[in-house]
Amino acid sequence: MRPEILYPLFAPVTTLPGVGPRFAKLIERLAGREVASLCWHLPSGIIDRRFSPKLAAAPVGAIVTLTLTVDAHLPPANRRHPYKVRCRDETGFVHLVFFHARPEYLARVLPEGATRVVSGKLERFGAELQMTHPDHIVTPAEGERLRAVEPVYPMTAGLPSKTLLKAVEGALDRLPALPEWIEPSYLKRRGWLPWREALLAAHRPQSEADLAPEAPARQRLAFDELLANQLALALVRAQQRRLPGRRIEGDGRLRQKAVAALPFALTGSQRQALAEIAADMASPSRMLRLLQGDVGSGKTVVALLAMLNAVETGAQAALLAPTEILARQHHKTIAPLAEAAGVELALLTGRDKGKARSRLLERLADGQTALAVGTHALFQEDVTFRDLALVVIDEQHRFGVHQRLALAEKGRAADVLVMTATPIPRTLMLTAYGDLDVSRLTEKPAGRQPIDTRTLPLDRLDEVVAAVERAIRQGARVYWVCPLVEESEAIDIAAAADRHAHLVRRFGARVGLVHGRLKGAEKDAAMVAFAEGRTDILVATTVIEVGVDVPEATVMVIEHAERFGLAQLHQLRGRIGRGTGRSTCLLLYQAPLGETAKARLRIMRETEDGFRIAEEDLRLRGAGELLGTRQSGLPVFRLADLSVHGELLAAARDDARLIVERDPTLMGPRGSALRTLLYLFERDAVVKTVRSG
Ligand code: ADP
Ligand code: MG
């Protein structure tokens, strides 16, 4: 249960002053649903309202805070003109100017003869000084508070900045003083404030420097968030390590047969990865290893050979894919090799029903089927294995941790191998998996040609179409990708359908279309038609991103390339250059491009090295945007910025490791503070497992 001290922070934002249902929706979109989320919404700028000159000395164009006497209201002759209020101090006059004014309101806040403190930008209109729509009008008593450095928050349309300021103030008023979870000597060395004071300081910047991610208050908050992340991962990991594992050490006879049936030799990094995996499997503790390799680097073969290692000992192995298309593709790659090894292989997807499915499940349950490839259908409750010893999970970031565990549960102390084509930089890897063992496939299989990547503005579409036509005449097959933006799948699908219609008018029926709204069978049919060469062009939304293999495809056109994350572009581009023909990738962008966008597309032209691309993308855009979309499943940080806080992440990792070593149940003196930290950043699930474990 969440500690009581945190209750005020997890109340809905509607409990804050001035926040009704309408503003709550906007705040939710901007920051989040709960009070805590507003606490994490840090200022992005400042306005200095301390400057309080007399009118005669006030510089035009500056933000000034003036003490004025209200002289006279000057309503306009007609509605097109603004309402003016003339004010003065002992040195001069100024007009406060209001468009679309409400006279009753102005009479109330600026009564004639009264003294008011007014803050805003001073302008000149002809010979007169004026201030249009002052930011603040308050009484002299309130004026003192106003003469300060005001934080400016990232905004969203429709939410008045004053409403947001007030809501944040309300949230900060509720901050409890929390027990210190940072190790005292580290806290002292860094010179950080306690949590509450640090959060208040971060919301009350006194200078531009206080806004930087390197500012001490921001560093402390970032560290807290990273520590929660690392501690949660370390606890889960420690728990997995405590579970008994088993030694899996096959005699190699099945692997030999499969390797003999391969039409190519394994690359050095495939062999190295296999050795690392075999060593993990042979050790008595459970394997949790990530196999990372670019699209086309040959992960599937590695997976199969690891699986056969398990089968050689009489056990079973399963390979889990995120989509049906991918499951089928893996099955297709693996089937001839399994056959060569004389091992029974099953494919299980959501489409299997009735008698056929029951027969398949029986053979898995009694162990006659040694290898299973499938989608999440493999998780279903009635699926049982006689002795599942290895689970391989492809493209794991699309699966939640829970699903990963659910499949491992079906086994007896099963080893887990996770495969990903996402070239996650080391820093991000840490936040997503903690200290995970990693094998990397860094070599491209022999015979692959480099891809020629070019960038073009979208208004040169006609040239692109002409180039595609030439390529097709020479026998090329072409992917044409239209972007999928999260906000509106419907609009994007319409765009893809339009492009499809446009290309059909030009090329006739040999143009296919796939997108996320198609049924599984329709999607497969379009993919298969393209793979078998019955269509020359496949128009697609990003559904083709996940590793579908058509070695004959040598051209890829990507529209609005500037909207994609680099990792995503890299994955898409990896769909071509898989055969031995020369491949070309055309990145079409909407001009004009900003500096960052230009730099990003330049990287795509310069390199095919996924790790370099990922590191550069992290540097250019920050972690939040790295994979283009939130669906990546990587953790999203509110306070930490991994492009600058890498050193804090390393410190948090080391700290988490020590904590788990010394106090794995968090029962020691620092433990309860750390539990509060985990709840604060909503890692509750982990706290539960700690208690039960
Ligand atoms: P990934 O899953 O890493 O994207 P795959 O395992 O699907 O890559 O392999 C891509 C293609 O490369 C497949 O057709 C596979 O048979 C082939 N391949 C795998 N390893 C090698 C190798 N060592 N040499 C040549 N081709 C290979
Ligand atoms: Mg693959």
PDB file of C-alpha atoms in Angstrom, residues 251-443:
ATOM      1  CA  ASP A 251      25.797 -32.594 -26.842  1.00  0.00           C
ATOM      2  CA  GLY A 252      25.714 -30.610 -30.086  1.00  0.00           C
ATOM      3  CA  ARG A 253      24.300 -33.328 -32.341  1.00  0.00           C
ATOM      4  CA  LEU A 254      21.176 -31.390 -33.419  1.00  0.00           C
ATOM      5  CA  ARG A 255      23.021 -28.105 -33.782  1.00  0.00           C
ATOM      6  CA  GLN A 256      25.561 -29.802 -36.046  1.00  0.00           C
ATOM      7  CA  LYS A 257      22.814 -31.019 -38.354  1.00  0.00           C
ATOM      8  CA  ALA A 258      21.169 -27.587 -38.506  1.00  0.00           C
ATOM      9  CA  VAL A 259      24.446 -25.794 -39.173  1.00  0.00           C
ATOM     10  CA  ALA A 260      25.249 -28.293 -41.927  1.00  0.00           C
ATOM     11  CA  ALA A 261      21.938 -27.388 -43.571  1.00  0.00           C
ATOM     12  CA  LEU A 262      22.658 -23.650 -43.571  1.00  0.00           C
ATOM     13  CA  PRO A 263      23.486 -22.243 -47.021  1.00  0.00           C
ATOM     14  CA  PHE A 264      26.044 -19.920 -45.416  1.00  0.00           C
ATOM     15  CA  ALA A 265      28.696 -19.854 -42.704  1.00  0.00           C
ATOM     16  CA  LEU A 266      27.938 -18.206 -39.366  1.00  0.00           C
ATOM     17  CA  THR A 267      29.532 -14.802 -38.855  1.00  0.00           C
ATOM     18  CA  GLY A 268      32.111 -14.311 -36.115  1.00  0.00           C
ATOM     19  CA  SER A 269      29.673 -12.406 -33.953  1.00  0.00           C
ATOM     20  CA  GLN A 270      26.993 -15.061 -34.370  1.00  0.00           C
ATOM     21  CA  ARG A 271      29.467 -17.660 -33.136  1.00  0.00           C
ATOM     22  CA  GLN A 272      30.532 -15.447 -30.267  1.00  0.00           C
ATOM     23  CA  ALA A 273      26.902 -14.813 -29.236  1.00  0.00           C
ATOM     24  CA  LEU A 274      26.197 -18.555 -29.370  1.00  0.00           C
ATOM     25  CA  ALA A 275      29.158 -19.235 -27.100  1.00  0.00           C
ATOM     26  CA  GLU A 276      27.946 -16.639 -24.585  1.00  0.00           C
ATOM     27  CA  ILE A 277      24.437 -18.053 -24.637  1.00  0.00           C
ATOM     28  CA  ALA A 278      25.673 -21.617 -24.258  1.00  0.00           C
ATOM     29  CA  ALA A 279      27.773 -20.607 -21.242  1.00  0.00           C
ATOM     30  CA  ASP A 280      24.746 -18.956 -19.594  1.00  0.00           C
ATOM     31  CA  MET A 281      22.562 -21.963 -20.269  1.00  0.00           C
ATOM     32  CA  ALA A 282      25.171 -24.306 -18.826  1.00  0.00           C
ATOM     33  CA  SER A 283      25.409 -22.347 -15.588  1.00  0.00           C
ATOM     34  CA  PRO A 284      23.021 -23.296 -12.788  1.00  0.00           C
ATOM     35  CA  SER A 285      21.428 -19.830 -12.500  1.00  0.00           C
ATOM     36  CA  ARG A 286      18.798 -18.533 -14.874  1.00  0.00           C
ATOM     37  CA  MET A 287      19.826 -16.849 -18.047  1.00  0.00           C
ATOM     38  CA  LEU A 288      18.462 -13.402 -18.834  1.00  0.00           C
ATOM     39  CA  ARG A 289      20.392 -12.250 -21.859  1.00  0.00           C
ATOM     40  CA  LEU A 290      19.709  -9.709 -24.554  1.00  0.00           C
ATOM     41  CA  LEU A 291      20.709 -10.502 -28.111  1.00  0.00           C
ATOM     42  CA  GLN A 292      21.036  -7.193 -29.849  1.00  0.00           C
ATOM     43  CA  GLY A 293      21.658  -6.902 -33.551  1.00  0.00           C
ATOM     44  CA  ASP A 294      20.634  -4.771 -36.475  1.00  0.00           C
ATOM     45  CA  VAL A 295      17.877  -5.872 -38.735  1.00  0.00           C
ATOM     46  CA  GLY A 296      19.241  -8.619 -40.944  1.00  0.00           C
ATOM     47  CA  SER A 297      22.202  -9.385 -38.716  1.00  0.00           C
ATOM     48  CA  GLY A 298      20.991 -12.960 -38.343  1.00  0.00           C
ATOM     49  CA  LYS A 299      19.444 -13.212 -34.885  1.00  0.00           C
ATOM     50  CA  THR A 300      16.943 -15.892 -35.821  1.00  0.00           C
ATOM     51  CA  VAL A 301      19.596 -18.467 -36.639  1.00  0.00           C
ATOM     52  CA  VAL A 302      21.300 -17.761 -33.320  1.00  0.00           C
ATOM     53  CA  ALA A 303      17.970 -18.209 -31.557  1.00  0.00           C
ATOM     54  CA  LEU A 304      17.321 -21.507 -33.273  1.00  0.00           C
ATOM     55  CA  LEU A 305      20.723 -22.912 -32.388  1.00  0.00           C
ATOM     56  CA  ALA A 306      20.236 -21.907 -28.746  1.00  0.00           C
ATOM     57  CA  MET A 307      16.853 -23.609 -28.833  1.00  0.00           C
ATOM     58  CA  LEU A 308      18.344 -26.796 -30.239  1.00  0.00           C
ATOM     59  CA  ASN A 309      20.836 -26.798 -27.375  1.00  0.00           C
ATOM     60  CA  ALA A 310      17.856 -27.163 -25.029  1.00  0.00           C
ATOM     61  CA  VAL A 311      16.240 -29.814 -27.219  1.00  0.00           C
ATOM     62  CA  GLU A 312      19.448 -31.870 -27.200  1.00  0.00           C
ATOM     63  CA  THR A 313      18.943 -32.343 -23.447  1.00  0.00           C
ATOM     64  CA  GLY A 314      15.397 -33.607 -24.002  1.00  0.00           C
ATOM     65  CA  ALA A 315      13.758 -30.280 -23.087  1.00  0.00           C
ATOM     66  CA  GLN A 316      11.642 -27.878 -25.163  1.00  0.00           C
ATOM     67  CA  ALA A 317      12.129 -24.312 -26.364  1.00  0.00           C
ATOM     68  CA  ALA A 318       9.755 -21.572 -27.526  1.00  0.00           C
ATOM     69  CA  LEU A 319      10.184 -18.452 -29.632  1.00  0.00           C
ATOM     70  CA  LEU A 320       7.764 -15.617 -29.067  1.00  0.00           C
ATOM     71  CA  ALA A 321       7.176 -12.961 -31.738  1.00  0.00           C
ATOM     72  CA  PRO A 322       5.223  -9.703 -31.369  1.00  0.00           C
ATOM     73  CA  THR A 323       3.091 -10.117 -34.497  1.00  0.00           C
ATOM     74  CA  GLU A 324       1.620 -12.907 -36.503  1.00  0.00           C
ATOM     75  CA  ILE A 325       3.559 -11.941 -39.633  1.00  0.00           C
ATOM     76  CA  LEU A 326       6.800 -12.160 -37.711  1.00  0.00           C
ATOM     77  CA  ALA A 327       5.885 -15.435 -36.078  1.00  0.00           C
ATOM     78  CA  ARG A 328       5.200 -16.881 -39.523  1.00  0.00           C
ATOM     79  CA  GLN A 329       8.449 -15.544 -40.848  1.00  0.00           C
ATOM     80  CA  HIS A 330      10.475 -17.022 -38.017  1.00  0.00           C
ATOM     81  CA  HIS A 331       8.658 -20.266 -38.540  1.00  0.00           C
ATOM     82  CA  LYS A 332       9.545 -20.216 -42.208  1.00  0.00           C
ATOM     83  CA  THR A 333      13.242 -19.573 -41.481  1.00  0.00           C
ATOM     84  CA  ILE A 334      13.390 -22.218 -38.815  1.00  0.00           C
ATOM     85  CA  ALA A 335      11.280 -24.970 -40.399  1.00  0.00           C
ATOM     86  CA  PRO A 336      13.830 -26.353 -42.902  1.00  0.00           C
ATOM     87  CA  LEU A 337      16.561 -26.289 -40.270  1.00  0.00           C
ATOM     88  CA  ALA A 338      14.386 -28.009 -37.680  1.00  0.00           C
ATOM     89  CA  GLU A 339      13.554 -30.587 -40.273  1.00  0.00           C
ATOM     90  CA  ALA A 340      17.225 -31.114 -41.082  1.00  0.00           C
ATOM     91  CA  ALA A 341      17.820 -31.661 -37.371  1.00  0.00           C
ATOM     92  CA  GLY A 342      14.848 -34.023 -37.180  1.00  0.00           C
ATOM     93  CA  VAL A 343      13.021 -31.939 -34.572  1.00  0.00           C
ATOM     94  CA  GLU A 344       9.268 -31.342 -34.496  1.00  0.00           C
ATOM     95  CA  LEU A 345       8.285 -27.680 -34.765  1.00  0.00           C
ATOM     96  CA  ALA A 346       4.884 -26.049 -34.181  1.00  0.00           C
ATOM     97  CA  LEU A 347       3.495 -22.627 -35.070  1.00  0.00           C
ATOM     98  CA  LEU A 348       0.886 -21.246 -32.701  1.00  0.00           C
ATOM     99  CA  THR A 349      -0.938 -17.969 -33.352  1.00  0.00           C
ATOM    100  CA  GLY A 350      -4.289 -16.452 -32.449  1.00  0.00           C
ATOM    101  CA  ARG A 351      -5.669 -17.858 -35.660  1.00  0.00           C
ATOM    102  CA  ASP A 352      -5.354 -21.470 -34.563  1.00  0.00           C
ATOM    103  CA  LYS A 353      -8.721 -22.706 -33.336  1.00  0.00           C
ATOM    104  CA  GLY A 354     -10.665 -25.875 -32.621  1.00  0.00           C
ATOM    105  CA  LYS A 355      -9.441 -29.391 -33.270  1.00  0.00           C
ATOM    106  CA  ALA A 356      -6.191 -28.476 -34.999  1.00  0.00           C
ATOM    107  CA  ARG A 357      -5.252 -26.289 -32.066  1.00  0.00           C
ATOM    108  CA  SER A 358      -6.082 -28.963 -29.477  1.00  0.00           C
ATOM    109  CA  ARG A 359      -3.949 -31.487 -31.332  1.00  0.00           C
ATOM    110  CA  LEU A 360      -1.097 -29.003 -31.430  1.00  0.00           C
ATOM    111  CA  LEU A 361      -1.419 -28.312 -27.697  1.00  0.00           C
ATOM    112  CA  GLU A 362      -1.421 -32.023 -26.925  1.00  0.00           C
ATOM    113  CA  ARG A 363       1.846 -32.517 -28.721  1.00  0.00           C
ATOM    114  CA  LEU A 364       3.384 -29.585 -26.818  1.00  0.00           C
ATOM    115  CA  ALA A 365       2.061 -30.926 -23.520  1.00  0.00           C
ATOM    116  CA  ASP A 366       3.453 -34.417 -24.036  1.00  0.00           C
ATOM    117  CA  GLY A 367       6.732 -33.121 -25.442  1.00  0.00           C
ATOM    118  CA  GLN A 368       6.534 -34.622 -28.936  1.00  0.00           C
ATOM    119  CA  THR A 369       6.783 -31.098 -30.309  1.00  0.00           C
ATOM    120  CA  ALA A 370      10.142 -29.819 -29.142  1.00  0.00           C
ATOM    121  CA  LEU A 371      10.101 -26.357 -30.688  1.00  0.00           C
ATOM    122  CA  ALA A 372       7.284 -23.815 -30.683  1.00  0.00           C
ATOM    123  CA  VAL A 373       7.121 -20.498 -32.519  1.00  0.00           C
ATOM    124  CA  GLY A 374       4.199 -18.198 -31.880  1.00  0.00           C
ATOM    125  CA  THR A 375       2.602 -14.956 -30.845  1.00  0.00           C
ATOM    126  CA  HIS A 376       1.138 -14.079 -27.465  1.00  0.00           C
ATOM    127  CA  ALA A 377      -1.147 -17.054 -28.120  1.00  0.00           C
ATOM    128  CA  LEU A 378       1.682 -18.978 -26.453  1.00  0.00           C
ATOM    129  CA  PHE A 379       0.781 -17.300 -23.124  1.00  0.00           C
ATOM    130  CA  GLN A 380      -2.728 -18.633 -23.014  1.00  0.00           C
ATOM    131  CA  GLU A 381      -3.598 -20.593 -19.959  1.00  0.00           C
ATOM    132  CA  ASP A 382      -4.362 -23.894 -21.660  1.00  0.00           C
ATOM    133  CA  VAL A 383      -0.941 -23.960 -23.328  1.00  0.00           C
ATOM    134  CA  THR A 384       1.357 -26.244 -21.364  1.00  0.00           C
ATOM    135  CA  PHE A 385       4.756 -27.688 -22.083  1.00  0.00           C
ATOM    136  CA  ARG A 386       6.179 -30.954 -20.879  1.00  0.00           C
ATOM    137  CA  ASP A 387       9.508 -29.299 -20.098  1.00  0.00           C
ATOM    138  CA  LEU A 388      10.146 -25.801 -21.405  1.00  0.00           C
ATOM    139  CA  ALA A 389      13.770 -24.881 -20.744  1.00  0.00           C
ATOM    140  CA  LEU A 390      14.362 -21.862 -22.993  1.00  0.00           C
ATOM    141  CA  VAL A 391      12.165 -18.970 -23.976  1.00  0.00           C
ATOM    142  CA  VAL A 392      13.324 -16.663 -26.758  1.00  0.00           C
ATOM    143  CA  ILE A 393      11.482 -13.376 -27.074  1.00  0.00           C
ATOM    144  CA  ASP A 394      11.824 -11.351 -30.254  1.00  0.00           C
ATOM    145  CA  GLU A 395      11.461  -7.558 -30.317  1.00  0.00           C
ATOM    146  CA  GLN A 396      10.916  -7.652 -26.623  1.00  0.00           C
ATOM    147  CA  HIS A 397      10.342  -3.957 -26.034  1.00  0.00           C
ATOM    148  CA  ARG A 398       6.872  -4.446 -27.397  1.00  0.00           C
ATOM    149  CA  PHE A 399       6.051  -6.832 -24.620  1.00  0.00           C
ATOM    150  CA  GLY A 400       5.552  -5.815 -21.017  1.00  0.00           C
ATOM    151  CA  VAL A 401       7.653  -7.296 -18.268  1.00  0.00           C
ATOM    152  CA  HIS A 402       4.580  -9.180 -17.110  1.00  0.00           C
ATOM    153  CA  GLN A 403       4.173 -10.990 -20.379  1.00  0.00           C
ATOM    154  CA  ARG A 404       7.817 -11.884 -20.348  1.00  0.00           C
ATOM    155  CA  LEU A 405       7.403 -13.428 -16.920  1.00  0.00           C
ATOM    156  CA  ALA A 406       4.146 -15.144 -17.883  1.00  0.00           C
ATOM    157  CA  LEU A 407       5.848 -17.210 -20.543  1.00  0.00           C
ATOM    158  CA  ALA A 408       8.852 -17.981 -18.383  1.00  0.00           C
ATOM    159  CA  GLU A 409       6.410 -19.291 -15.755  1.00  0.00           C
ATOM    160  CA  LYS A 410       5.288 -21.964 -18.176  1.00  0.00           C
ATOM    161  CA  GLY A 411       8.729 -23.432 -18.049  1.00  0.00           C
ATOM    162  CA  ARG A 412      10.652 -25.155 -15.344  1.00  0.00           C
ATOM    163  CA  ALA A 413      13.282 -22.581 -14.322  1.00  0.00           C
ATOM    164  CA  ALA A 414      13.413 -21.551 -17.966  1.00  0.00           C
ATOM    165  CA  ASP A 415      16.245 -19.473 -19.371  1.00  0.00           C
ATOM    166  CA  VAL A 416      15.229 -16.327 -21.199  1.00  0.00           C
ATOM    167  CA  LEU A 417      16.862 -14.867 -24.302  1.00  0.00           C
ATOM    168  CA  VAL A 418      15.527 -11.553 -25.526  1.00  0.00           C
ATOM    169  CA  MET A 419      16.200 -10.477 -29.119  1.00  0.00           C
ATOM    170  CA  THR A 420      15.970  -6.896 -30.229  1.00  0.00           C
ATOM    171  CA  ALA A 421      16.815  -5.088 -33.434  1.00  0.00           C
ATOM    172  CA  THR A 422      16.517  -1.739 -31.708  1.00  0.00           C
ATOM    173  CA  PRO A 423      20.048  -0.473 -31.308  1.00  0.00           C
ATOM    174  CA  ILE A 424      19.436   0.917 -27.854  1.00  0.00           C
ATOM    175  CA  PRO A 425      22.351   2.994 -26.575  1.00  0.00           C
ATOM    176  CA  ARG A 426      24.050   1.735 -23.466  1.00  0.00           C
ATOM    177  CA  THR A 427      22.452   4.415 -21.270  1.00  0.00           C
ATOM    178  CA  LEU A 428      18.925   3.621 -22.359  1.00  0.00           C
ATOM    179  CA  MET A 429      19.580  -0.061 -22.096  1.00  0.00           C
ATOM    180  CA  LEU A 430      20.363   0.436 -18.442  1.00  0.00           C
ATOM    181  CA  THR A 431      17.098   2.216 -17.788  1.00  0.00           C
ATOM    182  CA  ALA A 432      15.082  -0.397 -19.643  1.00  0.00           C
ATOM    183  CA  TYR A 433      16.710  -3.557 -18.386  1.00  0.00           C
ATOM    184  CA  GLY A 434      19.111  -2.658 -15.612  1.00  0.00           C
ATOM    185  CA  ASP A 435      22.239  -4.725 -15.556  1.00  0.00           C
ATOM    186  CA  LEU A 436      21.414  -7.220 -18.235  1.00  0.00           C
ATOM    187  CA  ASP A 437      23.867  -9.505 -19.996  1.00  0.00           C
ATOM    188  CA  VAL A 438      24.165  -8.503 -23.626  1.00  0.00           C
ATOM    189  CA  SER A 439      25.417 -10.193 -26.779  1.00  0.00           C
ATOM    190  CA  ARG A 440      25.720  -8.017 -29.825  1.00  0.00           C
ATOM    191  CA  LEU A 441      25.740  -9.056 -33.462  1.00  0.00           C
ATOM    192  CA  THR A 442      27.965  -6.415 -35.009  1.00  0.00           C
ATOM    193  CA  GLU A 443      28.843  -7.991 -38.344  1.00  0.00           C
TER     194      GLU A 443
END
